[in-house]
Coordinates of N, CA and C and ligand atoms in Angstrom, one line a residue:
M126 N 106.6 63.9 -77.0 CA 106.8 63.5 -78.4 C 108.1 64.2 -78.9
N127 N 108.8 63.5 -79.8 CA 110.0 64.1 -80.4 C 109.7 64.0 -82.0
I128 N 110.2 65.0 -82.7 CA 110.1 65.1 -84.1 C 111.4 64.8 -84.8
I129 N 111.4 63.7 -85.6 CA 112.6 63.3 -86.3 C 112.5 63.6 -87.8
L130 N 113.4 64.4 -88.3 CA 113.4 64.7 -89.7 C 114.3 63.8 -90.5
I131 N 113.8 63.1 -91.5 CA 114.6 62.3 -92.3 C 114.5 62.7 -93.8
G132 N 115.5 62.4 -94.6 CA 115.4 62.7 -96.0 C 116.8 62.7 -96.6
F133 N 116.8 62.8 -97.9 CA 118.1 62.7 -98.6 C 118.9 64.0 -98.3
M134 N 120.2 63.9 -98.6 CA 121.1 65.0 -98.5 C 120.6 66.2 -99.3
G135 N 120.6 67.3 -98.7 CA 120.1 68.6 -99.3 C 118.6 68.8 -99.2
S136 N 117.9 68.0 -98.4 CA 116.5 68.2 -98.4 C 116.1 69.2 -97.4
G137 N 117.0 69.8 -96.6 CA 116.8 70.9 -95.7 C 116.4 70.5 -94.3
K138 N 116.8 69.3 -93.9 CA 116.5 68.8 -92.6 C 116.9 69.8 -91.5
S139 N 118.2 70.3 -91.6 CA 118.8 71.1 -90.6 C 118.1 72.5 -90.5
T140 N 117.9 73.1 -91.7 CA 117.4 74.5 -91.8 C 115.9 74.4 -91.3
V141 N 115.2 73.4 -91.8 CA 113.7 73.3 -91.4 C 113.6 73.0 -89.9
G142 N 114.5 72.1 -89.5 CA 114.5 71.6 -88.1 C 114.7 72.8 -87.1
A143 N 115.7 73.6 -87.4 CA 116.0 74.8 -86.6 C 114.8 75.7 -86.6
A144 N 114.3 76.0 -87.7 CA 113.1 77.0 -87.8 C 111.9 76.4 -87.1
L145 N 111.6 75.1 -87.2 CA 110.5 74.5 -86.6 C 110.7 74.5 -85.1
A146 N 111.9 74.2 -84.6 CA 112.2 74.2 -83.2 C 111.9 75.5 -82.5
Q147 N 112.3 76.6 -83.3 CA 112.1 77.9 -82.7 C 110.6 78.2 -82.6
E148 N 109.9 77.8 -83.7 CA 108.4 78.0 -83.7 C 107.6 77.3 -82.6
I149 N 108.0 76.1 -82.2 CA 107.2 75.4 -81.2 C 108.0 75.2 -79.9
S150 N 109.1 75.9 -79.8 CA 109.9 75.9 -78.5 C 110.4 74.4 -78.1
F151 N 110.8 73.7 -79.1 CA 111.5 72.4 -78.8 C 113.0 72.6 -78.9
D152 N 113.8 71.7 -78.3 CA 115.2 71.8 -78.4 C 115.6 71.1 -79.8
F153 N 116.6 71.6 -80.4 CA 117.0 71.1 -81.7 C 118.4 70.4 -81.6
Y154 N 118.5 69.3 -82.3 CA 119.7 68.5 -82.3 C 120.0 68.1 -83.8
E155 N 121.3 68.3 -84.1 CA 121.7 67.9 -85.5 C 122.7 66.8 -85.4
M156 N 122.3 65.6 -85.9 CA 123.1 64.4 -85.6 C 124.6 64.5 -86.2
D157 N 124.7 65.0 -87.4 CA 126.0 65.1 -88.0 C 127.0 65.9 -87.1
T158 N 126.5 67.1 -86.7 CA 127.3 68.0 -85.9 C 127.7 67.3 -84.6
I159 N 126.8 66.6 -83.9 CA 127.1 66.0 -82.6 C 128.1 64.9 -82.8
I160 N 127.9 64.1 -83.9 CA 128.9 62.9 -84.2 C 130.3 63.5 -84.5
L161 N 130.3 64.5 -85.3 CA 131.7 65.0 -85.6 C 132.3 65.6 -84.4
K162 N 131.6 66.2 -83.5 CA 132.1 66.8 -82.3 C 132.6 65.6 -81.4
K163 N 131.8 64.6 -81.3 CA 132.2 63.4 -80.4 C 133.4 62.7 -80.9
T164 N 133.5 62.5 -82.2 CA 134.6 61.7 -82.8 C 135.8 62.5 -83.1
G165 N 135.7 63.8 -83.1 CA 136.8 64.7 -83.4 C 137.2 64.9 -84.8
F166 N 136.4 64.4 -85.8 CA 136.7 64.6 -87.2 C 136.2 66.0 -87.6
S167 N 136.9 66.6 -88.6 CA 136.5 67.9 -89.0 C 135.3 68.0 -89.9
D168 N 135.1 66.9 -90.7 CA 133.9 66.8 -91.5 C 133.7 65.4 -91.9
M169 N 132.6 65.1 -92.7 CA 132.2 63.8 -93.0 C 133.2 63.1 -94.0
S170 N 133.8 63.9 -94.8 CA 134.8 63.3 -95.8 C 135.9 62.7 -95.0
E171 N 136.4 63.4 -94.0 CA 137.5 62.9 -93.2 C 137.1 61.6 -92.4
L172 N 135.9 61.7 -91.8 CA 135.4 60.5 -91.1 C 135.2 59.3 -92.0
F173 N 134.7 59.5 -93.2 CA 134.5 58.4 -94.1 C 135.9 57.8 -94.6
A174 N 136.8 58.7 -94.8 CA 138.1 58.3 -95.3 C 138.9 57.5 -94.3
K175 N 138.8 58.0 -93.0 CA 139.6 57.3 -91.9 C 138.9 56.1 -91.3
K176 N 137.5 56.2 -91.2 CA 136.8 55.1 -90.5 C 135.8 54.4 -91.3
G177 N 135.3 55.0 -92.4 CA 134.3 54.3 -93.2 C 132.9 54.5 -92.7
E178 N 131.9 54.1 -93.6 CA 130.5 54.4 -93.4 C 130.0 53.6 -92.2
G179 N 130.4 52.4 -91.9 CA 129.9 51.6 -90.8 C 130.1 52.3 -89.5
F180 N 131.2 53.0 -89.4 CA 131.6 53.8 -88.1 C 130.5 54.9 -87.9
L181 N 130.1 55.5 -89.0 CA 129.1 56.6 -88.9 C 127.8 56.0 -88.4
R182 N 127.4 54.8 -89.1 CA 126.1 54.2 -88.8 C 126.1 53.7 -87.3
D183 N 127.2 53.2 -86.8 CA 127.2 52.8 -85.4 C 127.0 54.0 -84.4
H184 N 127.7 55.1 -84.8 CA 127.5 56.3 -84.0 C 126.1 56.8 -84.1
E185 N 125.5 56.7 -85.3 CA 124.1 57.2 -85.4 C 123.2 56.4 -84.5
L186 N 123.4 55.1 -84.5 CA 122.5 54.2 -83.6 C 122.7 54.6 -82.2
S187 N 123.9 54.7 -81.7 CA 124.0 55.0 -80.2 C 123.5 56.4 -79.9
L188 N 123.7 57.4 -80.9 CA 123.1 58.7 -80.7 C 121.6 58.7 -80.7
A189 N 121.0 57.9 -81.6 CA 119.6 57.8 -81.6 C 119.0 57.4 -80.2
A190 N 119.7 56.4 -79.6 CA 119.3 55.9 -78.3 C 119.4 57.0 -77.3
E191 N 120.5 57.7 -77.3 CA 120.7 58.8 -76.4 C 119.7 59.9 -76.5
L192 N 119.4 60.3 -77.8 CA 118.4 61.4 -78.0 C 117.0 61.0 -77.6
S193 N 116.7 59.7 -77.8 CA 115.4 59.2 -77.5 C 115.0 59.2 -76.0
E194 N 116.0 59.4 -75.2 CA 115.8 59.6 -73.8 C 115.2 61.0 -73.5
K195 N 115.4 61.9 -74.4 CA 114.9 63.3 -74.2 C 113.5 63.4 -74.7
K196 N 112.9 64.6 -74.3 CA 111.5 64.9 -74.6 C 111.4 66.2 -75.3
R197 N 110.4 66.4 -76.2 CA 110.2 67.7 -76.9 C 111.4 68.2 -77.6
I198 N 112.0 67.3 -78.4 CA 113.1 67.7 -79.2 C 112.8 67.5 -80.7
I199 N 113.6 68.2 -81.5 CA 113.5 68.0 -83.0 C 114.9 67.5 -83.4
V200 N 115.0 66.5 -84.1 CA 116.3 65.9 -84.6 C 116.4 66.0 -86.1
S201 N 117.5 66.6 -86.5 CA 117.9 66.6 -87.9 C 118.8 65.4 -88.1
T202 N 118.4 64.4 -88.8 CA 119.2 63.2 -88.9 C 120.2 63.3 -90.1
G203 N 121.2 62.4 -90.3 CA 122.0 62.4 -91.5 C 121.1 61.6 -92.5
G204 N 121.4 61.9 -93.8 CA 120.5 61.3 -94.8 C 120.6 59.8 -94.9
G205 N 121.5 59.2 -94.2 CA 121.7 57.7 -94.3 C 121.1 56.9 -93.2
V206 N 120.4 57.5 -92.2 CA 119.9 56.8 -91.1 C 118.9 55.6 -91.5
V207 N 118.3 55.8 -92.7 CA 117.4 54.7 -93.1 C 118.1 53.4 -93.5
M208 N 119.5 53.5 -93.6 CA 120.2 52.4 -94.1 C 120.3 51.3 -92.9
N209 N 120.1 51.8 -91.7 CA 120.1 50.8 -90.6 C 118.7 50.9 -89.9
P210 N 117.8 49.9 -90.1 CA 116.5 50.0 -89.6 C 116.5 50.1 -88.1
N211 N 117.5 49.7 -87.4 CA 117.6 49.8 -85.9 C 117.5 51.3 -85.5
I212 N 118.1 52.1 -86.3 CA 118.1 53.6 -85.9 C 116.7 54.1 -85.9
I213 N 115.9 53.7 -87.0 CA 114.5 54.2 -87.1 C 113.7 53.6 -85.9
H214 N 113.9 52.3 -85.7 CA 113.2 51.6 -84.6 C 113.5 52.3 -83.3
T215 N 114.7 52.7 -83.1 CA 115.1 53.3 -81.8 C 114.3 54.6 -81.6
F216 N 114.3 55.4 -82.7 CA 113.5 56.7 -82.6 C 112.0 56.5 -82.4
K217 N 111.5 55.4 -83.0 CA 110.1 55.1 -82.9 C 109.6 54.4 -81.6
K218 N 110.6 54.0 -80.8 CA 110.3 53.1 -79.6 C 109.3 53.8 -78.7
D219 N 108.4 53.1 -78.2 CA 107.4 53.6 -77.3 C 106.6 54.7 -77.9
K220 N 106.5 54.7 -79.2 CA 105.7 55.7 -80.0 C 106.2 57.1 -79.7
K221 N 107.4 57.3 -79.3 CA 108.0 58.6 -78.9 C 108.3 59.5 -80.1
G222 N 108.8 58.9 -81.1 CA 109.3 59.7 -82.2 C 108.4 59.8 -83.4
L223 N 108.0 61.0 -83.8 CA 107.2 61.1 -85.0 C 108.2 61.4 -86.2
I224 N 108.2 60.5 -87.2 CA 109.2 60.6 -88.2 C 108.6 61.3 -89.4
L225 N 109.2 62.4 -89.8 CA 108.7 63.2 -90.9 C 109.8 63.1 -92.1
Y226 N 109.3 62.7 -93.2 CA 110.2 62.6 -94.4 C 110.1 63.9 -95.2
L227 N 111.2 64.6 -95.4 CA 111.3 65.7 -96.2 C 111.7 65.3 -97.6
H228 N 110.7 65.2 -98.5 CA 111.0 64.7 -99.8 C 111.2 65.8 -100.9
A229 N 112.2 65.6 -101.7 CA 112.4 66.5 -102.8 C 112.9 65.8 -104.1
R230 N 112.6 66.3 -105.2 CA 113.0 65.7 -106.5 C 114.5 65.7 -106.5
F231 N 115.1 64.8 -107.2 CA 116.6 64.7 -107.2 C 117.3 65.9 -107.8
E232 N 116.7 66.5 -108.8 CA 117.3 67.7 -109.5 C 117.3 68.8 -108.5
V233 N 116.3 69.0 -107.6 CA 116.3 70.0 -106.6 C 117.4 69.9 -105.6
L234 N 117.6 68.6 -105.2 CA 118.7 68.3 -104.2 C 120.0 68.6 -104.8
A235 N 120.2 68.1 -106.1 CA 121.5 68.3 -106.7 C 121.9 69.7 -106.9
K236 N 120.9 70.5 -107.2 CA 121.1 72.0 -107.4 C 121.5 72.6 -106.0
R237 N 120.8 72.2 -105.0 CA 121.1 72.8 -103.6 C 122.5 72.4 -103.2
I238 N 122.9 71.1 -103.4 CA 124.2 70.6 -102.9 C 125.3 71.3 -103.6
K239 N 125.1 71.6 -104.9 CA 126.1 72.2 -105.7 C 126.6 73.6 -105.1
I240 N 125.7 74.3 -104.5 CA 126.0 75.6 -103.9 C 126.3 75.6 -102.4
D241 N 126.3 74.3 -101.9 CA 126.5 74.2 -100.4 C 127.9 73.6 -100.2
S242 N 128.7 74.2 -99.3 CA 130.1 73.8 -99.1 C 130.3 72.6 -98.2
T243 N 129.2 72.1 -97.6 CA 129.3 71.0 -96.6 C 129.9 69.8 -97.4
P244 N 131.0 69.2 -96.9 CA 131.5 68.0 -97.6 C 130.6 66.8 -97.5
R245 N 130.2 66.2 -98.6 CA 129.3 65.1 -98.6 C 129.9 64.0 -99.4
P246 N 130.6 63.0 -98.8 CA 131.3 62.0 -99.5 C 130.4 61.1 -100.4
L247 N 129.1 61.0 -100.0 CA 128.2 60.1 -100.8 C 127.5 60.9 -101.9
F248 N 127.9 62.2 -102.1 CA 127.3 62.9 -103.2 C 128.4 63.5 -104.1
S249 N 129.6 62.8 -104.2 CA 130.7 63.4 -104.9 C 130.5 63.0 -106.4
N250 N 129.7 62.0 -106.7 CA 129.5 61.6 -108.1 C 128.0 61.6 -108.3
I251 N 127.5 62.4 -109.3 CA 126.1 62.6 -109.4 C 125.4 61.3 -109.9
I252 N 126.0 60.4 -110.6 CA 125.4 59.2 -111.1 C 125.2 58.3 -109.9
Q253 N 126.2 58.1 -109.1 CA 126.1 57.3 -107.9 C 125.1 57.9 -107.0
A254 N 125.1 59.2 -106.8 CA 124.1 59.8 -105.9 C 122.7 59.6 -106.3
K255 N 122.4 59.6 -107.7 CA 121.1 59.3 -108.2 C 120.7 57.9 -107.9
K256 N 121.6 57.0 -108.0 CA 121.4 55.6 -107.7 C 121.0 55.4 -106.2
L257 N 121.8 56.1 -105.4 CA 121.5 56.0 -104.0 C 120.2 56.6 -103.6
Y258 N 119.8 57.7 -104.3 CA 118.5 58.3 -104.1 C 117.4 57.4 -104.4
D259 N 117.5 56.7 -105.6 CA 116.5 55.8 -106.1 C 116.4 54.6 -105.1
F260 N 117.5 54.1 -104.6 CA 117.5 53.0 -103.7 C 116.8 53.4 -102.3
R261 N 117.1 54.6 -101.9 CA 116.6 55.0 -100.6 C 115.2 55.5 -100.5
L262 N 114.6 56.0 -101.7 CA 113.3 56.5 -101.7 C 112.3 55.6 -101.0
P263 N 112.2 54.3 -101.3 CA 111.2 53.5 -100.6 C 111.5 53.3 -99.1
L264 N 112.8 53.5 -98.8 CA 113.2 53.3 -97.3 C 112.7 54.6 -96.5
Y265 N 112.8 55.7 -97.2 CA 112.3 56.9 -96.5 C 110.8 56.8 -96.3
E266 N 110.2 56.4 -97.4 CA 108.7 56.3 -97.3 C 108.2 55.3 -96.2
S267 N 108.9 54.1 -96.2 CA 108.4 53.1 -95.3 C 108.8 53.4 -93.8
S268 N 109.9 54.3 -93.7 CA 110.3 54.6 -92.3 C 109.5 55.7 -91.6
S269 N 108.8 56.5 -92.5 CA 108.2 57.7 -91.9 C 106.7 57.6 -91.7
H270 N 106.2 58.5 -90.8 CA 104.8 58.6 -90.5 C 104.2 59.5 -91.5
Y271 N 104.9 60.6 -91.9 CA 104.3 61.5 -92.9 C 105.4 62.0 -93.9
T272 N 105.0 62.3 -95.1 CA 105.9 62.8 -96.1 C 105.5 64.3 -96.4
I273 N 106.5 65.1 -96.3 CA 106.3 66.5 -96.7 C 107.1 66.8 -98.0
D274 N 106.4 67.2 -99.0 CA 107.1 67.5 -100.3 C 107.7 68.9 -100.2
V275 N 109.0 69.0 -100.2 CA 109.7 70.3 -100.0 C 110.3 70.9 -101.3
S276 N 110.0 70.2 -102.4 CA 110.7 70.6 -103.7 C 110.6 72.0 -104.0
D277 N 109.3 72.5 -104.0 CA 109.1 73.9 -104.5 C 108.6 74.8 -103.5
K278 N 109.1 74.7 -102.2 CA 108.6 75.5 -101.1 C 109.7 76.2 -100.4
N279 N 109.4 77.4 -99.8 CA 110.4 78.0 -99.0 C 110.3 77.5 -97.6
I280 N 111.2 77.9 -96.7 CA 111.2 77.4 -95.3 C 109.9 77.7 -94.6
G281 N 109.4 78.9 -94.7 CA 108.2 79.3 -94.0 C 107.0 78.3 -94.4
E282 N 106.9 78.1 -95.7 CA 105.8 77.2 -96.2 C 106.0 75.8 -95.7
I283 N 107.2 75.3 -95.6 CA 107.5 74.0 -95.1 C 107.1 73.9 -93.7
V284 N 107.6 74.9 -92.9 CA 107.3 74.9 -91.5 C 105.7 74.9 -91.3
D285 N 105.0 75.7 -92.0 CA 103.6 75.8 -91.9 C 102.9 74.4 -92.2
E286 N 103.4 73.8 -93.3 CA 102.9 72.5 -93.6 C 103.1 71.5 -92.5
I287 N 104.3 71.5 -91.9 CA 104.6 70.6 -90.8 C 103.7 70.8 -89.6
L288 N 103.5 72.1 -89.3 CA 102.6 72.5 -88.2 C 101.2 72.0 -88.5
Q289 N 100.7 72.1 -89.7 CA 99.4 71.6 -90.0 C 99.3 70.1 -89.9
T290 N 100.4 69.4 -90.3 CA 100.4 68.0 -90.2 C 100.4 67.5 -88.8
L291 N 101.1 68.3 -87.9 CA 101.2 67.9 -86.5 C 99.8 68.1 -85.9
Ligands
S3P56 C1 124.9 61.0 -95.4 C2 124.4 62.2 -95.3 C3 125.1 63.3 -94.6 C4 126.1 62.7 -93.6 C5 127.0 61.8 -94.3 C6 126.3 60.6 -94.9 C7 124.2 59.9 -96.2 O1 124.1 64.1 -93.9 O2 125.5 62.1 -92.5 O3 127.7 62.5 -95.2 O4 124.5 58.7 -96.1 O5 123.2 60.3 -96.9 P1 123.1 65.2 -94.6 O6 121.9 64.4 -95.0 O7 122.8 66.1 -93.5 O8 123.8 65.8 -95.7

């Protein structure tokens, strides 16, 4: 089984994924990091500016297929993987991937992103970001097997809740 973490930007997929991986001795993969390394862009702003969002989604799909060949891994996805249902289907193929949605209220995410230096081209305008959040909420819900509310919890509490869910 593989554990796939999905959720909006700032929901803590990477931090939680790394902590969970250590706890249960699974290998950990961060999709954004792998894609930037493969494509040679320094960050997502550069990738979006030079190649556009479709380029990212194509890479996410082929990386999902590559990662799905592995076993006992935890994957931190980019917040937009739900925009292409094929990416989710690929992870779920043969019942291999358990999809966990890390849900947080928009205010919580906005606060976290404000103090995080990671370039996020789709969170540069707060009104647009809220629209995207509202649009994606039902997609995260329908794509996942379980929802973990991470709004008011620390990493340890979130990892514990995931372990109980598993
Ligand atoms: C995106 C989320 C980002 C990154 C890219 C696009 C999105 O990842 O993949 O900037 O469409 O929500 P994080 O969710 O890790 O910030």
